[in-house]
PDB file of C-alpha atoms and ligand atoms in Angstrom:
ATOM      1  CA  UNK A   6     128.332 173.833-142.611  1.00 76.00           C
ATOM      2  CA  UNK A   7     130.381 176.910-142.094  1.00 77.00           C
ATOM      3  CA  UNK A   8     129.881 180.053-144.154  1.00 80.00           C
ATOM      4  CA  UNK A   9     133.297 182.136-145.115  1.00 81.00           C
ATOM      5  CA  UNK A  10     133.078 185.377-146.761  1.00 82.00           C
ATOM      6  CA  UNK A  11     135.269 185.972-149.565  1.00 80.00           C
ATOM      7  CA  UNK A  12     135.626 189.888-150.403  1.00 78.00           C
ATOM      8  CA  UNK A  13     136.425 190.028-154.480  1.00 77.00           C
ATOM      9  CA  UNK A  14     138.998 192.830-156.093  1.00 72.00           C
ATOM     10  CA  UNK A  15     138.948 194.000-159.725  1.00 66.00           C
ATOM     11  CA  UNK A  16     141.865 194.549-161.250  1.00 66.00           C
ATOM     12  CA  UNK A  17     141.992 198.191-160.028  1.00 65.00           C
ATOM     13  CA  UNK A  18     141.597 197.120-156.563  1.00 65.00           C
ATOM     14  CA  UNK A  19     138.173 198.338-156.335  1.00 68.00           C
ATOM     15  CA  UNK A  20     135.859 196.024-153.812  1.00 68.00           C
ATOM     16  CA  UNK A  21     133.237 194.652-156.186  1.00 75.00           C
ATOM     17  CA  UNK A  22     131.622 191.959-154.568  1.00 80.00           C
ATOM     18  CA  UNK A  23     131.844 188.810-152.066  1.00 82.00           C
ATOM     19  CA  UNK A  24     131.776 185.351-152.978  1.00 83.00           C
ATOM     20  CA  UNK A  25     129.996 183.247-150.473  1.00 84.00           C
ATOM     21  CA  UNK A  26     131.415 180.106-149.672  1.00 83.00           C
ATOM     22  CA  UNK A  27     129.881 177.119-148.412  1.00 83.00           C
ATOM     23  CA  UNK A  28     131.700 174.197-146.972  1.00 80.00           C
ATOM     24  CA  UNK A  29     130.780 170.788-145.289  1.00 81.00           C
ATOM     25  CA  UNK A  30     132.941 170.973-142.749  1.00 80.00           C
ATOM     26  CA  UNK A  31     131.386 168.061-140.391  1.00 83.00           C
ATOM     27  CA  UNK A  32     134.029 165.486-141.052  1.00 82.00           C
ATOM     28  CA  UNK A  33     137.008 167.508-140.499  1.00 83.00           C
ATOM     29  CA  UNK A  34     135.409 169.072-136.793  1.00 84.00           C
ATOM     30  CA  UNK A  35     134.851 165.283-136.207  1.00 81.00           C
ATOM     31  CA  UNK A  36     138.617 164.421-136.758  1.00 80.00           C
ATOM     32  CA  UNK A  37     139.401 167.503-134.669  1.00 83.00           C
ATOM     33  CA  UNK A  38     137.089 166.834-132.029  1.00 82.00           C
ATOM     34  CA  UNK A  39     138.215 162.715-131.444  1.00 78.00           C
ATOM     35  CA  UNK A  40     141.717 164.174-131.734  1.00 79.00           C
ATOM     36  CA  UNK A  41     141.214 166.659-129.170  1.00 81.00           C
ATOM     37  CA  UNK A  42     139.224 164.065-126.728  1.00 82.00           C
ATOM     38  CA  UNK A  43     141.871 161.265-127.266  1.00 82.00           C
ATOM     39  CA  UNK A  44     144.789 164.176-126.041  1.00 84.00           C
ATOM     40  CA  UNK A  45     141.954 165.014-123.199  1.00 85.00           C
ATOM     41  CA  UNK A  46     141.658 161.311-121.958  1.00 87.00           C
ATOM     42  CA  UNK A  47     145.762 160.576-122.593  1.00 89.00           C
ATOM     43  CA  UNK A  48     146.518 163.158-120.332  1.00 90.00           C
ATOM     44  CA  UNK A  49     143.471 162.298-117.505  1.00 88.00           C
ATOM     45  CA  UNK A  50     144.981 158.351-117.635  1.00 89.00           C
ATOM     46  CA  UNK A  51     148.692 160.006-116.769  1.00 92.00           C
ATOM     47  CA  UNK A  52     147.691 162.417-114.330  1.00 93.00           C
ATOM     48  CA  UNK A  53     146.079 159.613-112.222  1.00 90.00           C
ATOM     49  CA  UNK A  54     149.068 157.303-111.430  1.00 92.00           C
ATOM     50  CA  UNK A  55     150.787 160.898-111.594  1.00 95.00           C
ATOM     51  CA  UNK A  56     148.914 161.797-109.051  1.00 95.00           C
ATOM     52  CA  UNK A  57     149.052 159.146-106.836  1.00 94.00           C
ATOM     53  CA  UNK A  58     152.687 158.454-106.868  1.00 96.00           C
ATOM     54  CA  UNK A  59     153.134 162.096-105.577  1.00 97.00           C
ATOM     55  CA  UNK A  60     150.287 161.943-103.288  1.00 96.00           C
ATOM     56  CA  UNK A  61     152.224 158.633-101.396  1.00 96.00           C
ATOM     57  CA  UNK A  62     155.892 159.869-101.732  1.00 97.00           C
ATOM     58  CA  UNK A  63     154.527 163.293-100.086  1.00 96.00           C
ATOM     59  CA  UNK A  64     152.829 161.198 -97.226  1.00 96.00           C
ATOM     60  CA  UNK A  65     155.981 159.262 -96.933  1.00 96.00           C
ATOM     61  CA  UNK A  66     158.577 162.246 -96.869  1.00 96.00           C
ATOM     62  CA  UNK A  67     155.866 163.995 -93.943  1.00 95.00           C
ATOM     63  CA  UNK A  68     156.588 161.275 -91.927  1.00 93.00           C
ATOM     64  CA  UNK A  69     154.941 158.002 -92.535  1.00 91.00           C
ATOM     65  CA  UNK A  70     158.094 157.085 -93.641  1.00 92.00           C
ATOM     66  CA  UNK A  71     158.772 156.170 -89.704  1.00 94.00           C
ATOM     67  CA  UNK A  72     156.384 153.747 -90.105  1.00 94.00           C
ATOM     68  CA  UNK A  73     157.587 150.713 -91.561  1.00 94.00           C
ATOM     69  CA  UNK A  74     154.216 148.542 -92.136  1.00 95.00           C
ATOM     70  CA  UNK A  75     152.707 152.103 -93.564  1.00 94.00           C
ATOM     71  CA  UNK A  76     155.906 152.659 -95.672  1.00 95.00           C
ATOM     72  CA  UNK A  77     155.978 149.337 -97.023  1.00 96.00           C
ATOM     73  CA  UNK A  78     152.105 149.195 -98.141  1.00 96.00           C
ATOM     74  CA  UNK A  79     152.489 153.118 -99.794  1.00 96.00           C
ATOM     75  CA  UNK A  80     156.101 152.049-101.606  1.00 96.00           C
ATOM     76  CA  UNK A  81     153.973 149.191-103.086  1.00 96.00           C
ATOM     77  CA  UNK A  82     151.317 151.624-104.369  1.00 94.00           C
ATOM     78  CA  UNK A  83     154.366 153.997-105.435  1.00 96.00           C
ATOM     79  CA  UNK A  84     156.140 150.751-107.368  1.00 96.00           C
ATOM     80  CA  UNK A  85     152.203 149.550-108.645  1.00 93.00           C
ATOM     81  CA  UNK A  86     151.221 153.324-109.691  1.00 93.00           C
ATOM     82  CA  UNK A  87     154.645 153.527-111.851  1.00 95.00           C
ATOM     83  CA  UNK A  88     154.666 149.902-113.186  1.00 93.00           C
ATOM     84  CA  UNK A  89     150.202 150.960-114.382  1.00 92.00           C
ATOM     85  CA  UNK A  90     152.242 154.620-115.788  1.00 93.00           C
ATOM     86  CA  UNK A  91     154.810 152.389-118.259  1.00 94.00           C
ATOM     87  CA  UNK A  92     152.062 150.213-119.382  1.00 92.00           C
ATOM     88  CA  UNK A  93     150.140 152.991-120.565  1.00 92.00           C
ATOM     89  CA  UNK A  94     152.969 154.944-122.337  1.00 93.00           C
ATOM     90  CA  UNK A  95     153.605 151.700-123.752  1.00 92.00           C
ATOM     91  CA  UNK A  96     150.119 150.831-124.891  1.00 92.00           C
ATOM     92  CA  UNK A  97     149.509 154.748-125.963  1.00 92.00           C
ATOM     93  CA  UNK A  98     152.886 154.662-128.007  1.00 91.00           C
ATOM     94  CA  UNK A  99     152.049 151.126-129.565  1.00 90.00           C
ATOM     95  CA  UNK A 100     148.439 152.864-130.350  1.00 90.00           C
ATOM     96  CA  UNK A 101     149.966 155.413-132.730  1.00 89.00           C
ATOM     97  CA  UNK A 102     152.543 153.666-134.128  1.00 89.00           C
ATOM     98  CA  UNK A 103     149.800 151.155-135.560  1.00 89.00           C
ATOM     99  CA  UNK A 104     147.534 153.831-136.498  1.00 85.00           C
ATOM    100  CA  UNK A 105     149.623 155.880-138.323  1.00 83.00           C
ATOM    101  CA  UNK A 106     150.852 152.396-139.707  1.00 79.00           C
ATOM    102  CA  UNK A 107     153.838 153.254-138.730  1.00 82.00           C
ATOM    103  CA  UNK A 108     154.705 149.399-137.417  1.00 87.00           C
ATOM    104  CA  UNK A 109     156.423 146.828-140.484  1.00 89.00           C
ATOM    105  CA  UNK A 110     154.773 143.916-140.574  1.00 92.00           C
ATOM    106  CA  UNK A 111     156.798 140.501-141.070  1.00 94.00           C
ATOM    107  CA  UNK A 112     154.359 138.295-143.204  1.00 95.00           C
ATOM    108  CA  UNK A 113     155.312 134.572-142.749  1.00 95.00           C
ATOM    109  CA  UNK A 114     153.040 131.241-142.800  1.00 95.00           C
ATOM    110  CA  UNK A 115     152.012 130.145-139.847  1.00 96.00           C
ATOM    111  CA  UNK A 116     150.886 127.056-138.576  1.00 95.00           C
ATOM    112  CA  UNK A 117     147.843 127.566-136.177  1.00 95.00           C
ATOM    113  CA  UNK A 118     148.395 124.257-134.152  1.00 95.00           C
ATOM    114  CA  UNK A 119     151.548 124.837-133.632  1.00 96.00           C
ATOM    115  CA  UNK A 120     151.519 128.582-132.950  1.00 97.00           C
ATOM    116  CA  UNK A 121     148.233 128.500-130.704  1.00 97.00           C
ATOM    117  CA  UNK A 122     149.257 125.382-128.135  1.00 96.00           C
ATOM    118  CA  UNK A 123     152.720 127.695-127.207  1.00 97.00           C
ATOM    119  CA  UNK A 124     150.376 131.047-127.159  1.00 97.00           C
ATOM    120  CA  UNK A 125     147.713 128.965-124.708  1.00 97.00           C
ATOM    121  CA  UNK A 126     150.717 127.633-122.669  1.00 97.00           C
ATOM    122  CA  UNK A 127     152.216 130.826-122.267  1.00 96.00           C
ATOM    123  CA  UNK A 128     148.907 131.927-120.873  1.00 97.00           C
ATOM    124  CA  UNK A 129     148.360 128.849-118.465  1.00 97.00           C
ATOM    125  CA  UNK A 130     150.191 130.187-115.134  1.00 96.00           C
ATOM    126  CA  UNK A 131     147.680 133.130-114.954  1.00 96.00           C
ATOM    127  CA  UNK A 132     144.489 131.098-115.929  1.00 97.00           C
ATOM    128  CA  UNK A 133     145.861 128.645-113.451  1.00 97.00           C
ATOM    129  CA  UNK A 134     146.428 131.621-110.328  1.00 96.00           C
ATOM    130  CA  UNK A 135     142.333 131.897-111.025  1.00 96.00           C
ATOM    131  CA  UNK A 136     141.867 128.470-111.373  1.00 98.00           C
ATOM    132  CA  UNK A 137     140.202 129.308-114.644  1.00 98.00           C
ATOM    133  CA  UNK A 138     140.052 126.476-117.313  1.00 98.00           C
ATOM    134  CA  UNK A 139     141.962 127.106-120.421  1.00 98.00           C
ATOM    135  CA  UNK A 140     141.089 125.244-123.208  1.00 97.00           C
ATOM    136  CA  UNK A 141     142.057 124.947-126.849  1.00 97.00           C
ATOM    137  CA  UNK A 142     139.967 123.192-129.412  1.00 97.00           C
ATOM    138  CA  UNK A 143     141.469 123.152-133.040  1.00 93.00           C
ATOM    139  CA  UNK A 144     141.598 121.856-136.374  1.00 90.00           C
ATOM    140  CA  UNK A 145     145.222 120.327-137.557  1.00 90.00           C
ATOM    141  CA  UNK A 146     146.372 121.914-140.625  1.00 90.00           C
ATOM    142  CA  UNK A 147     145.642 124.924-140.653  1.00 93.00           C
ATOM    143  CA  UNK A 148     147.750 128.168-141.549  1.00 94.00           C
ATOM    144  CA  UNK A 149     147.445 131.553-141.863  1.00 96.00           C
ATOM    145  CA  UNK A 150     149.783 134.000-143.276  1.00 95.00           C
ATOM    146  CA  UNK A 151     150.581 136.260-140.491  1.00 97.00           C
ATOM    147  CA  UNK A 152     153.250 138.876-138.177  1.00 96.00           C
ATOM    148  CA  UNK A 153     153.750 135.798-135.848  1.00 97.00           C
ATOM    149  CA  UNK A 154     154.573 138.438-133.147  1.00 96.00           C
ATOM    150  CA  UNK A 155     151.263 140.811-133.742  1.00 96.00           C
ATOM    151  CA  UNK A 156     148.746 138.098-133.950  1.00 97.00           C
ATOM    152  CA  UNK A 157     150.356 136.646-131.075  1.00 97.00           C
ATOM    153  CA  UNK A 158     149.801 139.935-128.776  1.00 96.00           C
ATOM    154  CA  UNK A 159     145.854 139.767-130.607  1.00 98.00           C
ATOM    155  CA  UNK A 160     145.700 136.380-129.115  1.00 98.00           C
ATOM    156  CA  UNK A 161     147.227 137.088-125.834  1.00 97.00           C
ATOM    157  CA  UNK A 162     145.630 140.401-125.369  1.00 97.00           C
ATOM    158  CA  UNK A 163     141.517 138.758-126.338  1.00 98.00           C
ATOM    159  CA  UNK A 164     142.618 135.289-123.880  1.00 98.00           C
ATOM    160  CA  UNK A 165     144.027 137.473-120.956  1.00 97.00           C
ATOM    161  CA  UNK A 166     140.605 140.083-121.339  1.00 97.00           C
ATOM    162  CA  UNK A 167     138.677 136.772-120.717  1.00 97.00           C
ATOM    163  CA  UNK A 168     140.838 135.502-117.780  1.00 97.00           C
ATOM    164  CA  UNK A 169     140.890 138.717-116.218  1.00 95.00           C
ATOM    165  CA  UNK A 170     136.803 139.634-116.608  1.00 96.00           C
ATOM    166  CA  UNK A 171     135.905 135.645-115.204  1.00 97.00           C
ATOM    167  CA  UNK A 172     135.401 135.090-111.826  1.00 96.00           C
ATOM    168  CA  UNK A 173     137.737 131.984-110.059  1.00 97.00           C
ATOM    169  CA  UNK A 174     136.774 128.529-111.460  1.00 97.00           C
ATOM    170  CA  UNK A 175     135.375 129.716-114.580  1.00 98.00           C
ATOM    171  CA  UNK A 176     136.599 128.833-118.160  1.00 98.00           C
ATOM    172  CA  UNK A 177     137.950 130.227-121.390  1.00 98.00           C
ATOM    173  CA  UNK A 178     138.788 128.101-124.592  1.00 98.00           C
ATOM    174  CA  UNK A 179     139.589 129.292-127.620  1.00 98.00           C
ATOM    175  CA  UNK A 180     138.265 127.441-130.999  1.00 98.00           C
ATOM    176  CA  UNK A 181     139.870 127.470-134.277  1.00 97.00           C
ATOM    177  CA  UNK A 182     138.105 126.413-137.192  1.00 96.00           C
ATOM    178  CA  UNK A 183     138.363 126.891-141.208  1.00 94.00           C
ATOM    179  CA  UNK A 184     135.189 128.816-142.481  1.00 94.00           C
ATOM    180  CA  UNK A 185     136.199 128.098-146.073  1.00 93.00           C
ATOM    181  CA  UNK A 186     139.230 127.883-148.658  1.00 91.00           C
ATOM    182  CA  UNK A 187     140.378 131.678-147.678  1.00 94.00           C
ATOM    183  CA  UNK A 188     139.589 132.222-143.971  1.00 96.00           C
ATOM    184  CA  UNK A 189     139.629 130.481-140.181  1.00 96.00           C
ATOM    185  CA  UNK A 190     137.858 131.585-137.540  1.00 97.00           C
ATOM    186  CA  UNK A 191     139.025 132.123-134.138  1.00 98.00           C
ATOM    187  CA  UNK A 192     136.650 131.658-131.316  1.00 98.00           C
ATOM    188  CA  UNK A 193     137.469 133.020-127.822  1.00 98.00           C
ATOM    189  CA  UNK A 194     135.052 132.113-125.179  1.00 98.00           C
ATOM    190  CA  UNK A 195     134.653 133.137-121.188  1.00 98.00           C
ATOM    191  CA  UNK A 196     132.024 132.172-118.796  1.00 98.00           C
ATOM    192  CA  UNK A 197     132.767 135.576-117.025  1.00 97.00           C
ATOM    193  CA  UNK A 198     130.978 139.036-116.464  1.00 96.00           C
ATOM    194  CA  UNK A 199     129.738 139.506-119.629  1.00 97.00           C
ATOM    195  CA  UNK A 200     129.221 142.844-121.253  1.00 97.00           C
ATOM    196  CA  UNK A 201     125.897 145.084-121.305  1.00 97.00           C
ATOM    197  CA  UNK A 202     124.486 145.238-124.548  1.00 96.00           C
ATOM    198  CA  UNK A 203     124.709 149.078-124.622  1.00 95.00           C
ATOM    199  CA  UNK A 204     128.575 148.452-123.974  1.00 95.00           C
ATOM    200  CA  UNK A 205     129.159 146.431-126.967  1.00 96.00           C
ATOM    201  CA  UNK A 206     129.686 148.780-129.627  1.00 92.00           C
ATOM    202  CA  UNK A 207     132.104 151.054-127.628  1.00 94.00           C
ATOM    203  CA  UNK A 208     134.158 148.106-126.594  1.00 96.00           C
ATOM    204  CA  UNK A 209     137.014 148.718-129.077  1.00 96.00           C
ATOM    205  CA  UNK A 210     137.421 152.549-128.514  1.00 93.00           C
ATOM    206  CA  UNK A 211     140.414 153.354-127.446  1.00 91.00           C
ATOM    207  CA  UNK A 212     140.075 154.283-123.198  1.00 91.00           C
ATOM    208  CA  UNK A 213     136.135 152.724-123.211  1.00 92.00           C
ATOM    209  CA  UNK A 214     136.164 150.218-120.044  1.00 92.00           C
ATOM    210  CA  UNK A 215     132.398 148.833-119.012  1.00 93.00           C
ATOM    211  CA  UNK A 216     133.785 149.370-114.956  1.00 89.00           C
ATOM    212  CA  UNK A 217     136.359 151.543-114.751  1.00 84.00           C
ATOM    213  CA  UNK A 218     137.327 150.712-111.299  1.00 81.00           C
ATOM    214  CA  UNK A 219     137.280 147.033-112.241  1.00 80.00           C
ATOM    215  CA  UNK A 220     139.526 147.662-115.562  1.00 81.00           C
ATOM    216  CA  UNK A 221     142.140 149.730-113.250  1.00 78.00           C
ATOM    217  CA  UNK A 222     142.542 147.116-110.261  1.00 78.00           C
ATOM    218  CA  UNK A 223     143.297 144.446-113.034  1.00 78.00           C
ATOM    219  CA  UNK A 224     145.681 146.604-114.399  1.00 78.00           C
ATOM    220  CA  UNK A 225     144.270 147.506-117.920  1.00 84.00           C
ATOM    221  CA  UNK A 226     145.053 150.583-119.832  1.00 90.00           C
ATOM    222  CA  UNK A 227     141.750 150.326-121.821  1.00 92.00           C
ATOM    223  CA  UNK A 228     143.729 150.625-124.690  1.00 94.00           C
ATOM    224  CA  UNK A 229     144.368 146.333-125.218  1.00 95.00           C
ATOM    225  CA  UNK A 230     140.864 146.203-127.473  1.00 97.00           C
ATOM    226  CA  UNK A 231     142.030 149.099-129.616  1.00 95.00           C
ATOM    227  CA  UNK A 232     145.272 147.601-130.363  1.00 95.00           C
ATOM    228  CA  UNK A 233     143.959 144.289-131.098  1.00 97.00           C
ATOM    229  CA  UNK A 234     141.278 145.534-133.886  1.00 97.00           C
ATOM    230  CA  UNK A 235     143.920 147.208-135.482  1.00 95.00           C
ATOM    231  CA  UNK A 236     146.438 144.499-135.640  1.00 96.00           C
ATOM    232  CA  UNK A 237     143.277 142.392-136.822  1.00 97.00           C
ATOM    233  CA  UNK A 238     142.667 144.936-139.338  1.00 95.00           C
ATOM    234  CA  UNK A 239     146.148 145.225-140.902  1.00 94.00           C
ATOM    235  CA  UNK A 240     145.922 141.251-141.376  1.00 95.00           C
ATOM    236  CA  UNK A 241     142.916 142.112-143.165  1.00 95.00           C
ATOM    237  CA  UNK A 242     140.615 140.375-140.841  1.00 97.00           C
ATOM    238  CA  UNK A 243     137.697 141.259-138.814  1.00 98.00           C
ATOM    239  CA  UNK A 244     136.917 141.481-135.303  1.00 98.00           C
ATOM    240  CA  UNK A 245     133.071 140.772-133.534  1.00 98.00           C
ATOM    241  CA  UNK A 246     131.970 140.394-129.952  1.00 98.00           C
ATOM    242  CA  UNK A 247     129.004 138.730-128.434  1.00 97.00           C
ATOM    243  CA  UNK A 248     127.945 138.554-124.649  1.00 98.00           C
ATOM    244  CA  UNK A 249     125.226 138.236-122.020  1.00 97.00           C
ATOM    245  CA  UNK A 250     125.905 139.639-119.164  1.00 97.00           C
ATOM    246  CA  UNK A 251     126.506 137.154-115.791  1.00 96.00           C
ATOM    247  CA  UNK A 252     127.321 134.310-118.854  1.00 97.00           C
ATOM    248  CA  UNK A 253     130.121 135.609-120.599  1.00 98.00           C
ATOM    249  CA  UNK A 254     131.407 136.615-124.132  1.00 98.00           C
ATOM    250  CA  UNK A 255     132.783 135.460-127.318  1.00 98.00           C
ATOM    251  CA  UNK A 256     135.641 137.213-129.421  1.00 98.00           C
ATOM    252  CA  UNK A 257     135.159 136.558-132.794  1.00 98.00           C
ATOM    253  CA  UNK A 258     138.215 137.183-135.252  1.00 98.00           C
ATOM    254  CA  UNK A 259     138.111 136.177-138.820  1.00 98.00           C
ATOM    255  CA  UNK A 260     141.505 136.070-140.490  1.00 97.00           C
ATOM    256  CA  UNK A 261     142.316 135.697-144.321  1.00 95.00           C
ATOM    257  CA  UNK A 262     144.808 132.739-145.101  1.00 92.00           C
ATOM    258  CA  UNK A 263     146.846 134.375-147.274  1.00 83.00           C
ATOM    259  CA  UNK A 264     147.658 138.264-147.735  1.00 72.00           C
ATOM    260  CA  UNK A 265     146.837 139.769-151.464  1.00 60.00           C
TER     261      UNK A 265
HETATM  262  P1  ADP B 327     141.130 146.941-120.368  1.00 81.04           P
HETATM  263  O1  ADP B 327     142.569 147.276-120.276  1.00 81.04           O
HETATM  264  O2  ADP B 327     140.275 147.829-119.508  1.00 81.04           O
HETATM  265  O3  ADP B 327     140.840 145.486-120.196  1.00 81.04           O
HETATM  266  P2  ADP B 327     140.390 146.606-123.170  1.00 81.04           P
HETATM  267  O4  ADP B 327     140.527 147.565-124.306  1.00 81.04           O
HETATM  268  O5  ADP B 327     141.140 145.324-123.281  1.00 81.04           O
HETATM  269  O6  ADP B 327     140.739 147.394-121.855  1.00 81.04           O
HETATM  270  O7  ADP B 327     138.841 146.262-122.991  1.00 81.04           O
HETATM  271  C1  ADP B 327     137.905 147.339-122.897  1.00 81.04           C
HETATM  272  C2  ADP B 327     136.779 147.000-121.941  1.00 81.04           C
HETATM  273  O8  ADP B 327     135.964 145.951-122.490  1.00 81.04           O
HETATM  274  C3  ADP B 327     137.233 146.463-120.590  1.00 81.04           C
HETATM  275  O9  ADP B 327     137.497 147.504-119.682  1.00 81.04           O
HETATM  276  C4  ADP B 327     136.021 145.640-120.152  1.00 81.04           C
HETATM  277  O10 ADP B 327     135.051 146.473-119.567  1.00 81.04           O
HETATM  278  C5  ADP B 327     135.479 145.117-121.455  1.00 81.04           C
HETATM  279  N1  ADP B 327     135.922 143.731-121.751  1.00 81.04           N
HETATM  280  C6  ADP B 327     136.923 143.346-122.569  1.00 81.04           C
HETATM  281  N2  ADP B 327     137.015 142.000-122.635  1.00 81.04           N
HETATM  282  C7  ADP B 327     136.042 141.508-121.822  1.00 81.04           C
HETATM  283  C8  ADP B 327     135.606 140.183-121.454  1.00 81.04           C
HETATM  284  N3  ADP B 327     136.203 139.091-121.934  1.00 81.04           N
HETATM  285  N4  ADP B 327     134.566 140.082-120.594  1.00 81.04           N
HETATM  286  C9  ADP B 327     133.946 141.197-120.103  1.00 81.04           C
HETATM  287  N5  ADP B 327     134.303 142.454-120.402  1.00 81.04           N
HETATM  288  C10 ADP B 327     135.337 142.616-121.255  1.00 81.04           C
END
């Protein structure tokens, strides 16, 4: 609550009085206070590769650059450090322009069997550099009315989380069913790490990573899970998340058929 104190004039500019005002005020120091910690954790994720682009290039220009073997390995972190930098002014952009909605969105029919064997292919030469299993179990016939582009980076984004958190010779298959006459279900399954059970409800906050280190050296922003519940959420759909840690987890996304 905050307390203001209004002074009140009469006509003839005499002070008369003060009218207290009381105001809930928790929601809008909330909305200041996530706005302020999202510009807070933007700038910590830049100054990092910032930081150690500099950091190298410095070493390099005080003499290491001599060195060839030593000059190669820091002008790989230099080129890795950058390449991490445009992902995540890519993925912060792409975060704004879908919250403030911001983003059209192309509504078409698509055909799930169709649409999800090219989306697993495309994802088959990383599963396969992990030997990881991809599978894809579906029902013909069914369609959903969709941005064929958006709920193809959903798909991509939720299948490359489970490739990346499974360790080599592990598996990830994604199900598609119908649950009734309006909706299908999307299923996406890893035999990987898992995620604590503490974790699980912070999992789609924008910059929330279980292992930080672990999220980095795979090259996530921590901003893919963000992304994806809103693109599920401007298809009107719902996103869910089970796990056990050391078994894996399951992406659940339930999508309408058609748009009203
Ligand atoms: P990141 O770029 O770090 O992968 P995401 O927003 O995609 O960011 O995911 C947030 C965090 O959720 C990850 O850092 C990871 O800790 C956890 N996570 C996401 N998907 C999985 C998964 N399939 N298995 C285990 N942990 C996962």
């Amino acid at each position: 609550l905050e307390l203001n104190l209004v002074p009140i004039n009469q006509e003839n500019q005499e002070f008369s009085g003060v009218l207290l005002v009381l105001q809930d005020v928790t929601a809008i120091r909330r909305l200041e206070r996530m706005r302020s910690e999202f510009v807070a954790n933007v700038s910590h994720e830049l100054k990092t590769p910032i930081a150690a682009v500099k950091g190298f290039a410095e070493t390099l220009l005080g003499g290491a650059v001599n060195d060839e073997e030593t000059a190669r390995s820091f002008l790989q972190i230099i080129y890795d450090e950058s390449d991490r930098l445009n992902r995540l002014i890519g993925d912060i952009l792409a975060l704004s322009k879908i919250e403030s909605k911001r983003i059209p969105l192309y509504f078409s029919p698509v055909d799930m069997d169709a649409f999800m064997t090219k989306t697993v292919t495309m994802m088959e030469a990383e599963a396969a550099r992990k030997s990881i299993k991809l599978q894809l179990e579906l029902e013909h016939g069914l369609y959903v009315e969709a941005d064929e582009d958006r709920l193809r980076q959903i798909m991509m984004n939720v299948i490359a989380n489970g490739i990346n958190y499974t360790p080599e010779g592990g598996k990830v298959s994604v199900n598609i069913a119908s649950i009734d006459e309006d909706h299908i279900r999307i299923q996406i399954t890893d035999t990987g790490i898992g995620i604590p059970k503490k974790d699980l409800p912070r999992i789609f906050e924008r910059f929330y990573r279980v292992d930080k280190a672990r999220s980095r050296s795979s090259g996530g922003t921590g901003l893919g899970l963000s992304i994806v519940k809103h693109l599920v959420e401007l298809h009107k759909g719902t996103i869910a998340v089970t796990s056990a840690v050391g078994v894996g987890s399951t992406f659940v996304i339930e999508l309408p058929v058609l748009q009203q």
